[in-house]
Coordinates of C-alpha atoms in Angstrom, one line a residue:
M1 CA -5.5 -20.9 8.6
G2 CA -8.2 -22.7 6.6
Q3 CA -7.6 -25.4 4.0
I4 CA -6.5 -24.1 0.6
Q5 CA -8.0 -25.9 -2.4
D6 CA -6.0 -27.2 -5.3
Q7 CA -5.8 -24.5 -8.0
V8 CA -4.1 -22.9 -10.9
L9 CA -2.7 -19.4 -10.5
V10 CA -2.7 -17.7 -13.9
I11 CA -0.4 -14.7 -14.1
F12 CA -1.1 -12.4 -17.0
G13 CA 2.0 -10.2 -17.7
A14 CA 4.2 -13.0 -16.6
S15 CA 7.2 -11.7 -18.5
G16 CA 7.1 -8.5 -16.6
D17 CA 9.1 -7.1 -13.7
L18 CA 6.4 -7.6 -11.0
T19 CA 6.3 -11.3 -11.7
Y20 CA 10.1 -11.6 -11.7
R21 CA 10.8 -9.5 -8.6
K22 CA 7.7 -10.0 -6.4
L23 CA 5.2 -12.7 -7.4
I24 CA 7.3 -15.7 -8.2
P25 CA 9.7 -15.1 -5.3
A26 CA 6.7 -14.7 -2.9
L27 CA 5.2 -18.0 -4.2
F28 CA 8.5 -19.7 -3.8
D29 CA 8.7 -18.5 -0.2
L30 CA 5.2 -19.9 0.4
F31 CA 6.4 -23.2 -1.2
M32 CA 9.4 -23.4 1.1
Q33 CA 7.1 -23.0 4.1
D34 CA 4.8 -25.8 2.8
L35 CA 1.9 -23.4 2.5
L36 CA 0.9 -24.2 -1.0
P37 CA -1.7 -26.9 -1.7
K38 CA -0.5 -30.2 -3.0
N39 CA -1.8 -29.8 -6.5
F40 CA -0.9 -26.2 -7.3
T41 CA 0.2 -25.0 -10.7
I42 CA 1.4 -21.6 -11.9
L43 CA 0.7 -20.6 -15.5
G44 CA 2.5 -17.6 -16.8
V45 CA 0.7 -15.9 -19.7
S46 CA 2.0 -13.0 -21.9
R47 CA 3.0 -12.1 -25.4
T48 CA 6.7 -12.9 -25.0
E49 CA 7.8 -16.2 -26.5
F50 CA 9.0 -18.5 -23.7
T51 CA 9.1 -22.2 -23.4
D52 CA 8.4 -23.8 -20.0
A53 CA 12.1 -24.3 -19.6
T54 CA 13.2 -20.7 -20.5
F55 CA 10.4 -19.3 -18.3
R56 CA 11.6 -21.4 -15.4
D57 CA 15.2 -20.3 -15.9
K58 CA 14.2 -16.7 -15.7
M59 CA 12.0 -17.2 -12.7
N60 CA 14.8 -19.1 -10.9
D61 CA 17.0 -16.1 -11.4
G62 CA 14.4 -13.9 -9.7
I63 CA 14.1 -16.4 -6.9
R64 CA 17.8 -16.3 -6.2
Q65 CA 17.8 -12.5 -6.1
F66 CA 14.5 -11.6 -4.4
A67 CA 13.1 -14.5 -2.4
Y68 CA 13.6 -14.8 1.3
F69 CA 14.9 -18.3 0.8
K70 CA 17.5 -17.2 -1.7
N71 CA 19.7 -20.3 -1.6
P72 CA 17.4 -23.3 -2.1
S73 CA 18.7 -26.8 -2.8
K74 CA 18.6 -28.1 -6.4
E75 CA 16.0 -30.6 -5.2
K76 CA 13.6 -27.9 -3.8
L77 CA 14.0 -25.7 -6.8
S78 CA 13.4 -28.6 -9.2
V79 CA 10.1 -29.5 -7.4
F80 CA 9.0 -25.9 -7.6
D81 CA 9.9 -25.7 -11.2
E82 CA 7.5 -28.5 -12.0
K83 CA 4.7 -26.2 -10.9
L84 CA 5.7 -23.5 -13.4
H85 CA 4.2 -23.5 -16.9
Y86 CA 4.0 -20.9 -19.7
L87 CA 1.7 -19.9 -22.5
A88 CA 2.4 -17.2 -25.1
I89 CA -0.7 -15.5 -26.5
E90 CA -1.7 -12.1 -27.8
T91 CA -3.5 -10.9 -24.7
K92 CA -5.4 -8.1 -26.7
E93 CA -7.0 -10.6 -29.0
A94 CA -10.2 -12.4 -27.9
S95 CA -9.6 -15.4 -30.2
E96 CA -6.3 -16.2 -28.5
Y97 CA -8.1 -17.1 -25.3
V98 CA -9.3 -20.4 -26.7
K99 CA -5.6 -21.5 -26.3
L100 CA -5.8 -20.6 -22.6
Q101 CA -9.1 -22.5 -22.2
H102 CA -7.4 -25.6 -23.7
K103 CA -4.3 -25.2 -21.6
L104 CA -6.2 -25.0 -18.4
K105 CA -8.2 -28.1 -19.2
K106 CA -5.0 -29.9 -19.8
I107 CA -3.5 -28.7 -16.5
D108 CA -6.7 -29.7 -14.7
H109 CA -6.4 -33.2 -16.2
D110 CA -2.7 -33.6 -15.6
H111 CA -2.4 -32.0 -12.2
Q112 CA -5.9 -32.5 -10.6
T113 CA -6.4 -28.8 -9.9
G114 CA -10.1 -29.1 -9.8
G115 CA -11.1 -26.3 -12.2
N116 CA -10.1 -23.7 -9.6
Y117 CA -8.5 -20.6 -11.3
L118 CA -7.0 -17.5 -9.7
F119 CA -6.4 -15.0 -12.5
Y120 CA -3.8 -12.3 -11.6
L121 CA -3.6 -9.2 -13.8
S122 CA 0.0 -8.0 -13.7
T123 CA -0.5 -6.1 -16.9
P124 CA -0.8 -2.5 -18.1
P125 CA -4.2 -1.0 -16.9
A126 CA -5.4 -0.8 -20.5
L127 CA -6.0 -4.6 -20.3
Y128 CA -7.9 -4.6 -17.0
G129 CA -11.2 -4.3 -18.9
L130 CA -10.3 -6.6 -21.8
I131 CA -8.9 -9.7 -20.1
P132 CA -12.0 -10.3 -17.9
Q133 CA -14.2 -9.9 -21.0
F134 CA -12.2 -12.4 -22.9
L135 CA -12.1 -14.8 -20.0
A136 CA -15.9 -14.6 -19.9
K137 CA -16.2 -15.3 -23.6
Y138 CA -14.8 -18.8 -23.0
G139 CA -16.6 -19.4 -19.8
L140 CA -13.6 -19.1 -17.5
N141 CA -15.5 -16.7 -15.2
K142 CA -18.2 -19.2 -14.3
G143 CA -16.6 -21.8 -12.2
H144 CA -18.7 -24.8 -13.4
N145 CA -16.5 -27.3 -11.5
G146 CA -14.4 -24.9 -9.3
F147 CA -13.9 -21.3 -8.4
P148 CA -12.7 -18.4 -10.6
R149 CA -11.2 -15.4 -8.9
L150 CA -9.6 -12.2 -10.3
I151 CA -6.8 -10.2 -8.7
I152 CA -6.2 -6.8 -10.2
E153 CA -3.1 -4.6 -9.5
K154 CA -3.2 -0.9 -9.1
P155 CA -3.8 1.7 -10.5
F156 CA -7.5 1.0 -10.5
G157 CA -8.6 3.9 -12.6
E158 CA -6.9 7.2 -13.0
D159 CA -9.8 9.3 -11.7
V160 CA -13.3 8.8 -10.2
Y161 CA -14.9 8.4 -13.6
S162 CA -12.6 5.8 -14.9
A163 CA -12.7 3.9 -11.6
F164 CA -16.5 3.8 -11.7
Q165 CA -16.4 2.6 -15.4
L166 CA -13.9 -0.1 -14.7
N167 CA -15.9 -1.4 -11.7
K168 CA -19.1 -1.4 -13.8
L169 CA -17.3 -3.3 -16.6
L170 CA -15.8 -5.9 -14.3
L171 CA -19.2 -6.6 -12.6
E172 CA -20.6 -7.5 -16.0
F173 CA -18.3 -10.6 -16.0
F174 CA -17.4 -11.3 -12.4
K175 CA -19.3 -11.0 -9.1
E176 CA -17.9 -8.6 -6.5
E177 CA -16.9 -11.5 -4.2
Q178 CA -14.8 -12.9 -7.1
I179 CA -12.8 -9.6 -7.5
Y180 CA -9.7 -8.9 -5.5
R181 CA -8.3 -5.4 -5.9
I182 CA -4.8 -5.6 -4.5
D183 CA -3.0 -2.9 -2.4
H184 CA 0.4 -4.3 -1.4
Y185 CA 0.5 -1.9 1.6
L186 CA -2.3 -3.8 3.3
G187 CA -0.2 -7.0 3.1
K188 CA 2.5 -5.5 5.3
E189 CA 2.5 -7.1 8.8
T190 CA 3.0 -3.7 10.4
V191 CA -0.1 -2.4 8.7
Q192 CA -2.2 -5.3 9.9
N193 CA -0.8 -4.7 13.3
V194 CA -2.7 -1.4 13.5
L195 CA -5.9 -3.5 14.0
V196 CA -4.3 -5.6 16.7
T197 CA -2.8 -2.6 18.5
R198 CA -6.2 -0.9 18.6
F199 CA -8.6 -3.8 19.2
A200 CA -6.5 -6.3 21.3
N201 CA -5.4 -3.8 23.9
G202 CA -7.9 -2.4 26.4
I203 CA -5.5 0.5 27.3
Y204 CA -5.8 2.1 23.8
E205 CA -9.4 1.9 22.9
P206 CA -10.7 4.3 25.6
L207 CA -8.2 6.9 24.4
W208 CA -8.7 6.4 20.7
N209 CA -11.1 9.4 20.1
R210 CA -11.5 13.1 20.0
N211 CA -11.4 13.4 23.8
Y212 CA -7.8 12.4 24.1
I213 CA -6.2 12.6 20.6
D214 CA -5.1 16.0 19.4
R215 CA -4.2 15.0 15.8
V216 CA -3.2 12.1 13.6
E217 CA -0.2 12.3 11.3
I218 CA 0.7 9.8 8.5
T219 CA 4.0 9.9 6.5
A220 CA 5.1 7.8 3.6
A221 CA 8.4 9.2 2.4
E222 CA 10.7 7.8 -0.3
S223 CA 14.4 8.7 -0.7
L224 CA 14.4 7.7 -4.4
G225 CA 13.2 9.7 -7.3
V226 CA 11.2 8.3 -10.2
E227 CA 14.0 5.8 -11.1
G228 CA 13.4 5.5 -14.8
R229 CA 9.6 5.6 -14.5
G230 CA 9.3 9.2 -15.5
G231 CA 6.9 8.5 -18.4
Y232 CA 4.4 6.7 -16.1
Y233 CA 4.9 9.0 -13.1
D234 CA 4.4 12.2 -15.0
H235 CA 0.9 11.1 -15.8
A236 CA 0.1 9.7 -12.4
G237 CA 1.7 11.9 -9.7
A238 CA 1.9 11.4 -5.9
L239 CA -1.8 11.9 -5.4
R240 CA -2.9 9.1 -7.6
D241 CA 0.2 6.9 -6.9
M242 CA 0.1 7.1 -3.1
V243 CA -2.7 9.1 -1.5
Q244 CA -5.8 7.7 -3.2
N245 CA -4.9 4.1 -2.3
H246 CA -2.1 3.5 0.3
L247 CA -2.5 6.5 2.6
L248 CA -6.3 6.6 2.6
Q249 CA -6.3 2.8 3.4
L250 CA -4.0 3.6 6.4
V251 CA -6.4 6.4 7.5
A252 CA -9.3 3.9 7.4
L253 CA -7.5 1.4 9.6
V254 CA -6.6 4.1 12.1
A255 CA -10.1 5.7 12.2
M256 CA -12.5 2.7 11.7
E257 CA -14.9 1.5 14.4
P258 CA -14.3 -2.0 16.0
P259 CA -15.7 -4.6 13.6
T260 CA -18.1 -7.2 14.9
E261 CA -15.6 -9.9 13.9
I262 CA -12.4 -10.3 12.0
S263 CA -13.8 -11.1 8.6
A264 CA -13.6 -9.5 5.2
G265 CA -17.2 -8.2 5.3
A266 CA -17.1 -6.7 8.8
I267 CA -13.7 -5.0 8.4
R268 CA -14.5 -3.6 5.0
N269 CA -17.9 -2.3 6.1
E270 CA -16.2 -0.3 8.9
K271 CA -13.6 1.1 6.5
M272 CA -16.3 2.1 4.1
K273 CA -18.0 4.1 6.9
V274 CA -14.7 6.1 7.3
F275 CA -14.6 6.9 3.6
Q276 CA -18.2 8.0 3.8
S277 CA -17.4 10.3 6.7
L278 CA -14.5 12.1 5.1
R279 CA -15.4 15.8 5.0
P280 CA -15.5 16.9 1.3
L281 CA -12.8 19.4 0.4
K282 CA -14.3 22.8 -0.6
E283 CA -12.6 25.5 -2.6
H284 CA -11.2 27.1 0.5
D285 CA -9.7 23.8 1.6
L286 CA -8.1 23.2 -1.9
F287 CA -6.2 26.5 -1.5
N288 CA -5.3 26.2 2.2
S289 CA -5.3 22.5 3.2
V290 CA -3.5 20.9 0.2
I291 CA 0.2 21.4 -0.5
R292 CA 1.6 20.3 -3.9
G293 CA 5.4 20.0 -4.3
Q294 CA 8.0 18.9 -6.9
Y295 CA 11.6 18.1 -6.1
M296 CA 14.4 20.2 -7.5
S297 CA 18.0 19.4 -8.2
S298 CA 20.4 19.6 -5.2
N299 CA 23.8 18.4 -4.0
I300 CA 23.7 15.8 -1.2
R301 CA 26.7 14.2 0.5
G302 CA 28.9 15.1 -2.4
G303 CA 26.5 13.8 -5.0
H304 CA 24.3 15.7 -7.5
F305 CA 20.6 14.7 -7.8
K306 CA 18.5 15.8 -10.7
G307 CA 15.4 17.8 -10.4
Y308 CA 12.1 16.1 -11.4
R309 CA 11.9 18.0 -14.6
E310 CA 15.3 16.8 -15.6
E311 CA 14.3 13.1 -15.3
A312 CA 14.0 11.0 -18.4
G313 CA 10.5 10.9 -19.8
V314 CA 9.3 13.9 -17.8
D315 CA 7.9 17.0 -19.5
P316 CA 10.4 19.9 -18.9
M317 CA 7.4 22.1 -18.0
S318 CA 5.7 19.4 -15.9
R319 CA 3.4 20.4 -13.1
T320 CA 3.1 16.9 -11.8
E321 CA 3.4 16.6 -8.0
T322 CA 6.1 14.5 -6.4
Y323 CA 4.9 15.6 -3.0
V324 CA 1.5 16.0 -1.4
A325 CA 0.5 17.1 2.1
L326 CA -3.1 17.2 3.1
K327 CA -5.2 18.3 6.1
F328 CA -8.7 17.0 6.4
F329 CA -11.4 15.9 8.9
I330 CA -13.6 12.9 9.5
D331 CA -17.1 14.0 10.4
N332 CA -18.3 11.3 12.8
W333 CA -18.8 10.9 16.6
R334 CA -15.3 9.5 17.3
W335 CA -13.2 11.9 15.3
G336 CA -15.2 15.2 15.2
G337 CA -12.8 18.1 15.2
V338 CA -9.6 16.0 15.1
P339 CA -7.4 17.0 12.1
F340 CA -5.7 14.3 10.1
Y341 CA -2.5 15.2 8.3
I342 CA -1.0 12.9 5.6
R343 CA 2.0 13.5 3.4
T344 CA 4.0 11.6 0.8
G345 CA 6.9 12.5 -1.3
K346 CA 9.9 11.4 -3.4
R347 CA 13.5 12.4 -3.0
M348 CA 13.1 12.9 0.8
P349 CA 15.9 12.4 3.4
T350 CA 15.0 8.8 4.1
R351 CA 12.6 6.0 3.2
V352 CA 10.1 5.7 6.0
S353 CA 6.4 5.1 6.5
E354 CA 4.7 5.6 9.9
I355 CA 1.5 6.6 11.7
V356 CA 1.8 9.1 14.6
I357 CA -1.0 9.5 17.2
H358 CA -0.5 12.8 19.0
F359 CA -2.3 12.8 22.3
K360 CA -3.6 16.0 23.9
P361 CA -1.5 17.5 26.7
T362 CA -2.5 17.4 30.3
P363 CA -5.0 20.2 31.1
H364 CA -2.7 21.8 33.7
K365 CA 1.0 22.0 33.1
L366 CA 2.6 21.4 36.5
F367 CA 6.1 20.8 35.3
V368 CA 7.1 23.7 33.1
S369 CA 10.9 23.3 33.1
N370 CA 11.0 21.7 29.6
P371 CA 8.8 23.6 27.1
E372 CA 10.0 21.2 24.3
F373 CA 8.2 18.3 26.0
W374 CA 5.0 20.2 26.2
T375 CA 5.3 21.2 22.6
M376 CA 5.7 17.6 21.4
G377 CA 3.6 15.9 24.0
N378 CA 2.9 12.1 24.1
Q379 CA 3.1 10.3 20.8
L380 CA 2.3 6.7 19.8
V381 CA 4.3 5.9 16.7
L382 CA 3.3 2.9 14.6
R383 CA 6.3 2.3 12.3
I384 CA 5.4 0.5 9.0
H385 CA 9.0 0.5 7.6
P386 CA 11.9 0.4 8.1
D387 CA 12.9 -0.6 11.7
E388 CA 9.3 -1.9 12.1
G389 CA 7.8 -1.5 15.5
I390 CA 5.9 0.6 18.0
L391 CA 7.1 3.6 19.9
L392 CA 5.5 5.4 22.8
K393 CA 7.0 8.8 23.8
T394 CA 6.3 9.7 27.4
G395 CA 7.6 12.1 30.0
M396 CA 9.9 11.1 32.8
K397 CA 11.6 12.9 35.6
V398 CA 15.3 13.6 35.2
P399 CA 17.2 12.4 38.3
G400 CA 18.3 15.1 40.6
A401 CA 16.8 18.2 42.3
G402 CA 13.6 19.7 41.0
F403 CA 11.1 18.3 38.5
E404 CA 12.7 18.5 35.1
V405 CA 10.8 16.4 32.6
K406 CA 12.4 14.6 29.7
T407 CA 10.9 12.7 26.8
V408 CA 11.8 9.0 26.9
N409 CA 11.0 6.2 24.4
M410 CA 9.2 3.0 25.2
D411 CA 9.5 0.7 22.2
F412 CA 9.0 -2.7 20.6
H413 CA 10.8 -3.8 17.4
Y414 CA 9.7 -6.6 15.1
K415 CA 13.4 -7.5 14.7
D416 CA 13.4 -8.5 18.4
L417 CA 11.2 -11.5 17.4
Q418 CA 14.3 -13.4 16.2
E419 CA 12.5 -16.7 15.9
T420 CA 9.6 -15.3 14.0
Y421 CA 9.6 -15.1 10.2
V422 CA 7.9 -12.0 9.0
P423 CA 6.3 -12.7 5.5
G424 CA 6.4 -10.2 2.7
A425 CA 3.3 -8.3 1.6
Y426 CA 2.8 -10.3 -1.6
E427 CA 3.2 -13.6 0.3
R428 CA 0.3 -12.7 2.6
L429 CA -1.9 -11.3 -0.2
L430 CA -1.4 -14.2 -2.6
L431 CA -2.1 -16.7 0.1
D432 CA -5.3 -14.9 1.1
G433 CA -6.3 -14.8 -2.6
M434 CA -5.8 -18.5 -2.8
M435 CA -7.9 -19.0 0.3
G436 CA -10.7 -16.7 -0.9
D437 CA -10.1 -14.3 2.1
A438 CA -10.7 -10.7 0.8
T439 CA -10.0 -9.0 4.2
L440 CA -6.9 -7.3 3.0
Y441 CA -8.2 -6.4 -0.5
T442 CA -10.1 -3.3 -1.4
R443 CA -13.8 -3.5 -2.1
G444 CA -15.3 -1.7 -5.1
D445 CA -17.5 0.8 -3.2
G446 CA -14.6 1.7 -0.8
L447 CA -12.3 2.3 -3.8
E448 CA -14.9 4.5 -5.4
A449 CA -15.4 6.5 -2.2
A450 CA -11.7 7.1 -1.9
W451 CA -11.6 8.4 -5.5
C452 CA -14.6 10.7 -4.7
F453 CA -12.6 12.3 -1.9
V454 CA -9.4 13.1 -4.0
Q455 CA -11.2 14.0 -7.3
P456 CA -11.8 17.6 -6.3
I457 CA -8.1 18.0 -5.8
L458 CA -7.4 16.7 -9.3
D459 CA -10.0 18.9 -10.8
F460 CA -8.7 22.0 -8.9
W461 CA -5.2 21.4 -10.2
K462 CA -6.4 20.7 -13.7
H463 CA -8.6 23.8 -14.1
N464 CA -6.6 26.3 -12.1
P465 CA -3.2 26.8 -13.8
N466 CA -2.3 29.2 -11.0
A467 CA -2.8 26.6 -8.3
P468 CA 0.5 26.6 -6.3
L469 CA 3.2 24.1 -7.1
Y470 CA 6.1 24.5 -4.6
G471 CA 9.6 23.4 -5.3
Y472 CA 11.7 21.6 -2.7
P473 CA 15.4 20.6 -2.9
A474 CA 15.9 16.9 -3.3
G475 CA 16.9 15.4 0.1
T476 CA 14.6 17.6 2.1
W477 CA 11.3 17.1 3.8
G478 CA 9.3 18.9 1.2
P479 CA 8.1 22.5 0.8
D480 CA 8.6 24.8 3.8
C481 CA 4.9 25.8 3.7
A482 CA 3.9 22.3 4.7
D483 CA 4.9 23.2 8.2
K484 CA 2.4 26.0 8.3
L485 CA -0.2 23.4 7.2
I486 CA 0.3 21.5 10.4
G487 CA 0.6 24.4 12.8
G488 CA 3.8 26.5 12.2
E489 CA 6.5 27.0 14.8
K490 CA 4.9 25.5 17.9
Q491 CA 3.5 22.4 16.1
T492 CA 5.3 20.7 13.3
W493 CA 5.5 17.4 11.5
R494 CA 7.4 14.6 13.2
Y495 CA 10.6 14.3 11.2
P496 CA 11.4 10.6 11.5
C497 CA 14.7 8.8 11.2
K498 CA 15.4 5.4 9.7
N499 CA 16.0 4.2 13.3
L500 CA 12.7 4.2 15.3
A501 CA 13.6 4.4 19.0
D502 CA 16.9 6.1 19.1
D503 CA 15.7 9.2 17.3
G504 CA 16.5 11.4 20.3
I505 CA 20.1 10.2 20.4
Y506 CA 21.1 9.9 16.8
C507 CA 19.3 10.1 13.4
E508 CA 20.1 7.6 10.7
L509 CA 19.0 8.6 7.3

């Protein structure tokens, strides 16, 4: 890891839930591992009236609940508290930013932070265009003595048009290399391990193509519903909330060509080529290769769960999707003809995210005693969460007479690395932002290309009131017709359990 320069992390929206639950606990965990620079200051900015002391008290409560190092000594917590400062301003008013300019000058003087500023926009999206403009008005985007960087949370636009406009606006005030568009999925260790699995192991790369892979399947399932976010979610939906960003980023990691080096430019260039190779969805595809679903009320384990339309803040006649399944192709030399299947949904049986590589069966089936094995075939499962790890399903002979073939699991679990600390996603991404490493952040052209791919789906649903919306009972794996999307009776989705490797023995949900 390179040397991290002294700096100020300015968090806009510091009174919000993300700062309380994720950002400050992640920063404290970095502090406990001595990964922060010596002269490092955190400045919380929002409209809420806090003093430094009351802001510190609130953040300490978040640390005790959500940090990995939940029980720090009073001495450690006191040292960290000295790094926390607060400024209340009206963030929608340009004239208020002179207060921020003066506050940063004072911090630079008092704490020797060198004029290096990392601005984190943990705010409503309506402020993503305003705050950079106001920072520029007072020269905080120039970096006369140090660097200015800008981290922006998702959602980055609500469609391809707003995403293009936001990118255009940001580039008026900041250069592309100063802008860090965060996707917390890319901060997960198991997501980054996709690159290592592919490019550090000579046994996989020769097989990672259309000659040996039958199909690729990616699932991101949530067991919870909208959890009080009905007002936001009813406007967003699963396609915007999960597919356009998280799932397409996973697709890019699975499908990209080997980069020339492990660097931000090389990796993001290869991911961009994947987005450019996504076969555009035509009208026929929008009818037959996209499944839209919405969860309905059901009784599960003696408890009743509301349907989506019964949730607070949701239109009783809403047609917003809580489930999306999609089949598509990548038109390039490596993946020509290989179908990719992705799905995501709320109120599913368990919370699980994983990538499944389905290998083609052997050309001649010598051992025909177990048709179930030949239906499923060899699978490589890259589990993102929970029970993080890697699973290879392979055929073995059952002891005894004959040649009965049984599927067995060969697996590795991250939890087996008992002496290894696995950092949280925000820890890694914040640390990379401080270092100026954009490898795990989304580049503007890649984000626009991902929006271009999903925009026809949004337009189709908007302009075709008869476009199907399938109901599925809460606690199930989505609409029944999703199985037909992936192949029907002989070929179905992998239905994962919370436990990765014992899925053939018992299934924990």
